[in-house]
Amino acid sequence: QVQLQESGPGLVKPSQTLSLACTVSGGSITSGGNYWTWIRQRPGKGLEWIGYISYTGNTYSNPSLESRLTISLDTSRNQFSLRLSSMTAADTAIYYCVRESKNYDDSWGSFRLFDSWGPGTLVAVSS
Amino acid sequence: DIQMTQSPSSLSASVGDRVTISCRASEGISKNVVWFQQKTGKAPKALIYAAARLRSGVPSRFSGSGSGTDYTLTINSLQPEDFATYYCQQYTNYPWTFGQGTKVENK
């Protein structure tokens, strides 16, 4: 059973860069078919997909955040990380690290699923 | 981006009720829909994938249906542990997007 755990600062000043790490246990971050993803949830709001890094190191980001976002993989630590620059109050949110897996169902075929989530970490942006 | 519009945004129901939540996509998404349940202070949990396929371990009172742009999550005989917020999510086109959520409250 894969488990994920976010770590990082709970408070960031405006204009600073947020750095979060996600430690994966119970499985290798390089095992095939997985997309290591960041999702956030702003206070009282819905869920926003931020982006992913694949097991091969390919990344894809939400265009709304792409210019400020870096997602990287550290295979030696079995971790992946997020860096979001130029933080503002609008970036205050719970940040989740998530495994999105590619799966196969005999009756349906292939499908994607956010099947393992970290507990989330609240990041506030304030001076 | 594909917009996912859920309705209602909240509803009040009693234990034993049948609850229906709708999700409309701004374009066809070929049944590439997941339904999540989120309880207060917890991460979301996937219930249904491919619009109608029940994830292993999820009670059979949960069901999904739909095609094209319109999808539905149904909870038959609502249980106390089902009071939560539910989200739909599409995985047809990037960026993946979520509905704004439907909060199911105890009447």
Short mmCIF file of C-alpha atoms in Angstrom, two decimals:
data_model
loop_
_atom_site.label_atom_id
_atom_site.label_comp_id
_atom_site.label_asym_id
_atom_site.label_seq_id
_atom_site.Cartn_x
_atom_site.Cartn_y
_atom_site.Cartn_z
CA GLN A 1 0.00 0.00 0.00
CA VAL A 2 1.62 3.21 -1.19
CA GLN A 3 1.58 6.09 1.27
CA LEU A 4 2.41 9.72 0.59
CA GLN A 5 3.38 12.47 3.01
CA GLU A 6 3.83 16.15 2.27
CA SER A 7 6.44 18.28 4.04
CA GLY A 8 7.29 21.95 3.90
CA PRO A 9 6.63 25.33 5.47
CA GLY A 10 3.18 26.23 6.69
CA LEU A 11 3.75 29.93 6.11
CA VAL A 12 5.30 31.74 3.14
CA LYS A 13 5.72 35.47 2.61
CA PRO A 14 4.28 37.16 -0.48
CA SER A 15 6.62 37.04 -3.50
CA GLN A 16 8.60 34.14 -2.01
CA THR A 17 8.92 30.67 -3.49
CA LEU A 18 7.08 27.73 -1.94
CA SER A 19 8.98 24.45 -1.77
CA LEU A 20 7.13 21.27 -0.84
CA ALA A 21 8.31 17.68 -0.86
CA CYS A 22 6.31 14.47 -1.00
CA THR A 23 7.84 11.31 0.42
CA VAL A 24 6.51 8.08 -1.05
CA SER A 25 6.63 4.90 1.01
CA GLY A 26 5.48 1.38 0.28
CA GLY A 27 6.51 1.53 -3.36
CA SER A 28 9.11 2.93 -5.73
CA ILE A 29 8.60 6.30 -7.31
CA THR A 30 10.13 4.89 -10.50
CA SER A 31 7.63 2.07 -10.90
CA GLY A 32 5.87 2.33 -14.22
CA GLY A 33 2.47 3.76 -14.97
CA ASN A 34 2.34 6.37 -12.24
CA TYR A 35 2.04 10.15 -12.41
CA TRP A 36 3.17 11.92 -9.25
CA THR A 37 0.80 14.83 -8.93
CA TRP A 38 0.15 17.98 -6.93
CA ILE A 39 -3.41 19.14 -6.28
CA ARG A 40 -4.48 22.06 -4.12
CA GLN A 41 -7.65 23.17 -2.41
CA ARG A 42 -8.09 26.82 -1.58
CA PRO A 43 -10.08 27.65 1.59
CA GLY A 44 -13.74 26.85 1.08
CA LYS A 45 -13.12 26.07 -2.58
CA GLY A 46 -12.88 23.06 -4.81
CA LEU A 47 -9.90 21.11 -6.03
CA GLU A 48 -7.34 22.39 -8.54
CA TRP A 49 -4.95 20.13 -10.45
CA ILE A 50 -1.49 21.71 -10.37
CA GLY A 51 0.61 19.28 -12.40
CA TYR A 52 2.52 16.03 -12.44
CA ILE A 53 5.86 14.40 -12.99
CA SER A 54 5.90 10.93 -14.46
CA TYR A 55 8.04 8.03 -13.39
CA THR A 56 10.26 8.86 -16.39
CA GLY A 57 10.66 12.48 -15.30
CA ASN A 58 8.32 14.05 -17.83
CA THR A 59 6.26 16.91 -16.43
CA TYR A 60 2.99 18.57 -17.30
CA SER A 61 1.59 21.63 -15.58
CA ASN A 62 -1.68 23.51 -15.36
CA PRO A 63 -1.27 26.41 -17.82
CA SER A 64 -2.59 28.77 -15.15
CA LEU A 65 0.48 28.01 -13.01
CA GLU A 66 3.03 26.85 -15.56
CA SER A 67 5.16 30.00 -15.58
CA ARG A 68 5.72 29.78 -11.81
CA LEU A 69 5.86 26.03 -11.33
CA THR A 70 8.61 23.41 -11.17
CA ILE A 71 7.99 19.77 -10.32
CA SER A 72 10.97 17.47 -9.85
CA LEU A 73 11.82 13.90 -8.89
CA ASP A 74 14.43 12.72 -6.38
CA THR A 75 14.72 8.98 -6.90
CA SER A 76 17.41 8.57 -4.23
CA ARG A 77 14.95 9.77 -1.59
CA ASN A 78 11.84 8.34 -3.24
CA GLN A 79 10.43 11.86 -3.26
CA PHE A 80 8.97 14.36 -5.66
CA SER A 81 8.81 18.09 -5.10
CA LEU A 82 6.96 21.25 -6.01
CA ARG A 83 8.36 24.76 -6.30
CA LEU A 84 5.90 27.60 -6.86
CA SER A 85 7.39 31.06 -7.22
CA SER A 86 5.99 34.54 -6.69
CA MET A 87 3.49 33.40 -4.09
CA THR A 88 0.46 35.57 -3.34
CA ALA A 89 -2.49 35.31 -0.98
CA ALA A 90 -4.38 33.58 -3.78
CA ASP A 91 -2.00 30.64 -3.41
CA THR A 92 -3.06 30.00 0.18
CA ALA A 93 -4.38 26.45 0.11
CA ILE A 94 -4.07 22.88 1.29
CA TYR A 95 -1.54 21.22 -1.00
CA TYR A 96 -1.92 17.49 -1.62
CA CYS A 97 0.57 15.14 -3.20
CA VAL A 98 -1.20 12.37 -5.05
CA ARG A 99 -0.43 9.30 -7.08
CA GLU A 100 -2.34 9.08 -10.32
CA SER A 101 -2.18 5.55 -11.65
CA LYS A 102 -2.88 4.11 -15.06
CA ASN A 103 -5.10 1.10 -14.65
CA TYR A 104 -6.92 -1.47 -16.71
CA ASP A 105 -10.43 -2.79 -16.20
CA ASP A 106 -11.42 -5.93 -18.15
CA SER A 107 -14.90 -4.56 -18.77
CA TRP A 108 -13.91 -0.99 -19.59
CA GLY A 109 -10.31 -0.76 -20.66
CA SER A 110 -7.67 1.66 -19.45
CA PHE A 111 -8.43 4.49 -17.09
CA ARG A 112 -6.63 7.02 -14.89
CA LEU A 113 -7.25 7.44 -11.17
CA PHE A 114 -6.00 9.57 -8.28
CA ASP A 115 -5.82 6.56 -6.01
CA SER A 116 -3.40 7.51 -3.22
CA TRP A 117 -3.33 10.87 -1.49
CA GLY A 118 -1.18 12.43 1.18
CA PRO A 119 -3.03 13.98 4.13
CA GLY A 120 -2.37 17.46 2.74
CA THR A 121 -0.43 20.40 4.12
CA LEU A 122 -1.85 23.86 4.67
CA VAL A 123 0.26 26.66 3.22
CA ALA A 124 -0.64 30.23 4.13
CA VAL A 125 0.78 33.23 2.32
CA SER A 126 1.11 36.22 4.60
CA SER A 127 3.64 38.83 5.58
CA ASP B 1 -10.17 24.02 -20.03
CA ILE B 2 -13.16 21.71 -19.62
CA GLN B 3 -15.54 23.18 -17.04
CA MET B 4 -17.30 20.76 -14.71
CA THR B 5 -20.51 22.16 -13.22
CA GLN B 6 -22.06 20.28 -10.33
CA SER B 7 -25.57 20.64 -9.00
CA PRO B 8 -26.78 21.19 -6.44
CA SER B 9 -23.97 22.86 -4.51
CA SER B 10 -25.49 21.50 -1.32
CA LEU B 11 -28.42 19.35 -0.24
CA SER B 12 -30.03 18.18 2.97
CA ALA B 13 -31.01 14.54 3.31
CA SER B 14 -31.83 11.96 5.95
CA VAL B 15 -30.42 8.52 6.60
CA GLY B 16 -32.12 6.11 4.22
CA ASP B 17 -32.77 8.71 1.51
CA ARG B 18 -31.74 8.35 -2.10
CA VAL B 19 -29.42 11.17 -3.15
CA THR B 20 -28.57 12.24 -6.69
CA ILE B 21 -25.77 14.63 -7.66
CA SER B 22 -25.27 15.88 -11.19
CA CYS B 23 -22.17 16.96 -13.06
CA ARG B 24 -22.21 18.63 -16.47
CA ALA B 25 -19.05 19.02 -18.57
CA SER B 26 -18.58 21.93 -20.96
CA GLU B 27 -17.82 19.43 -23.71
CA GLY B 28 -18.09 15.68 -24.20
CA ILE B 29 -15.74 13.70 -21.98
CA SER B 30 -16.39 10.12 -23.12
CA LYS B 31 -17.19 8.79 -19.64
CA ASN B 32 -13.72 9.79 -18.38
CA VAL B 33 -15.19 10.83 -15.04
CA VAL B 34 -14.25 10.05 -11.46
CA TRP B 35 -16.40 10.76 -8.42
CA PHE B 36 -14.71 11.56 -5.10
CA GLN B 37 -15.93 11.77 -1.53
CA GLN B 38 -14.23 14.19 0.85
CA LYS B 39 -14.86 14.31 4.58
CA THR B 40 -13.94 17.33 6.66
CA GLY B 41 -10.20 17.58 7.21
CA LYS B 42 -9.42 14.58 5.03
CA ALA B 43 -8.12 14.03 1.54
CA PRO B 44 -10.61 13.05 -1.16
CA LYS B 45 -11.27 9.39 -1.80
CA ALA B 46 -12.17 8.03 -5.22
CA LEU B 47 -15.47 6.14 -5.35
CA ILE B 48 -16.28 5.64 -9.02
CA TYR B 49 -14.19 5.75 -12.20
CA ALA B 50 -15.10 5.64 -15.88
CA ALA B 51 -18.42 7.21 -14.95
CA ALA B 52 -19.99 4.01 -13.65
CA ARG B 53 -17.31 1.60 -12.44
CA LEU B 54 -17.35 1.10 -8.68
CA ARG B 55 -13.91 1.11 -7.12
CA SER B 56 -13.04 -1.99 -5.13
CA GLY B 57 -14.13 -1.70 -1.49
CA VAL B 58 -16.71 1.04 -2.11
CA PRO B 59 -20.22 0.13 -0.91
CA SER B 60 -22.66 -0.86 -3.63
CA ARG B 61 -25.13 1.85 -2.56
CA PHE B 62 -22.92 4.21 -4.60
CA SER B 63 -23.48 4.19 -8.34
CA GLY B 64 -22.63 6.37 -11.31
CA SER B 65 -24.12 6.89 -14.72
CA GLY B 66 -24.02 9.18 -17.69
CA SER B 67 -22.40 9.83 -21.02
CA GLY B 68 -21.40 12.69 -23.25
CA THR B 69 -21.54 15.81 -21.10
CA ASP B 70 -23.93 14.72 -18.31
CA TYR B 71 -23.06 12.46 -15.38
CA THR B 72 -24.75 11.47 -12.15
CA LEU B 73 -23.68 10.06 -8.81
CA THR B 74 -26.42 8.27 -6.87
CA ILE B 75 -26.31 7.16 -3.27
CA ASN B 76 -29.05 4.67 -2.45
CA SER B 77 -30.11 4.50 1.20
CA LEU B 78 -27.84 7.21 2.56
CA GLN B 79 -25.83 6.10 5.59
CA PRO B 80 -24.48 8.28 8.44
CA GLU B 81 -20.94 7.96 7.12
CA ASP B 82 -21.99 9.34 3.72
CA PHE B 83 -22.44 12.93 4.91
CA ALA B 84 -19.56 14.59 3.09
CA THR B 85 -18.71 16.68 0.04
CA TYR B 86 -18.65 15.00 -3.37
CA TYR B 87 -16.65 16.07 -6.42
CA CYS B 88 -16.61 14.99 -10.04
CA GLN B 89 -13.39 15.12 -12.08
CA GLN B 90 -12.68 14.71 -15.78
CA TYR B 91 -9.59 13.11 -17.28
CA THR B 92 -10.29 13.59 -20.97
CA ASN B 93 -8.26 16.74 -21.62
CA TYR B 94 -5.53 18.49 -19.66
CA PRO B 95 -5.70 20.25 -17.36
CA TRP B 96 -7.74 17.74 -15.42
CA THR B 97 -10.59 19.67 -13.78
CA PHE B 98 -12.99 19.15 -10.91
CA GLY B 99 -16.52 20.22 -10.19
CA GLN B 100 -17.01 22.74 -7.42
CA GLY B 101 -18.43 20.15 -5.05
CA THR B 102 -21.77 19.12 -3.57
CA LYS B 103 -22.08 19.09 0.20
CA VAL B 104 -24.48 16.45 1.53
CA GLU B 105 -25.74 17.54 4.93
CA ASN B 106 -27.92 15.89 7.53
CA LYS B 107 -31.48 17.19 7.43
#
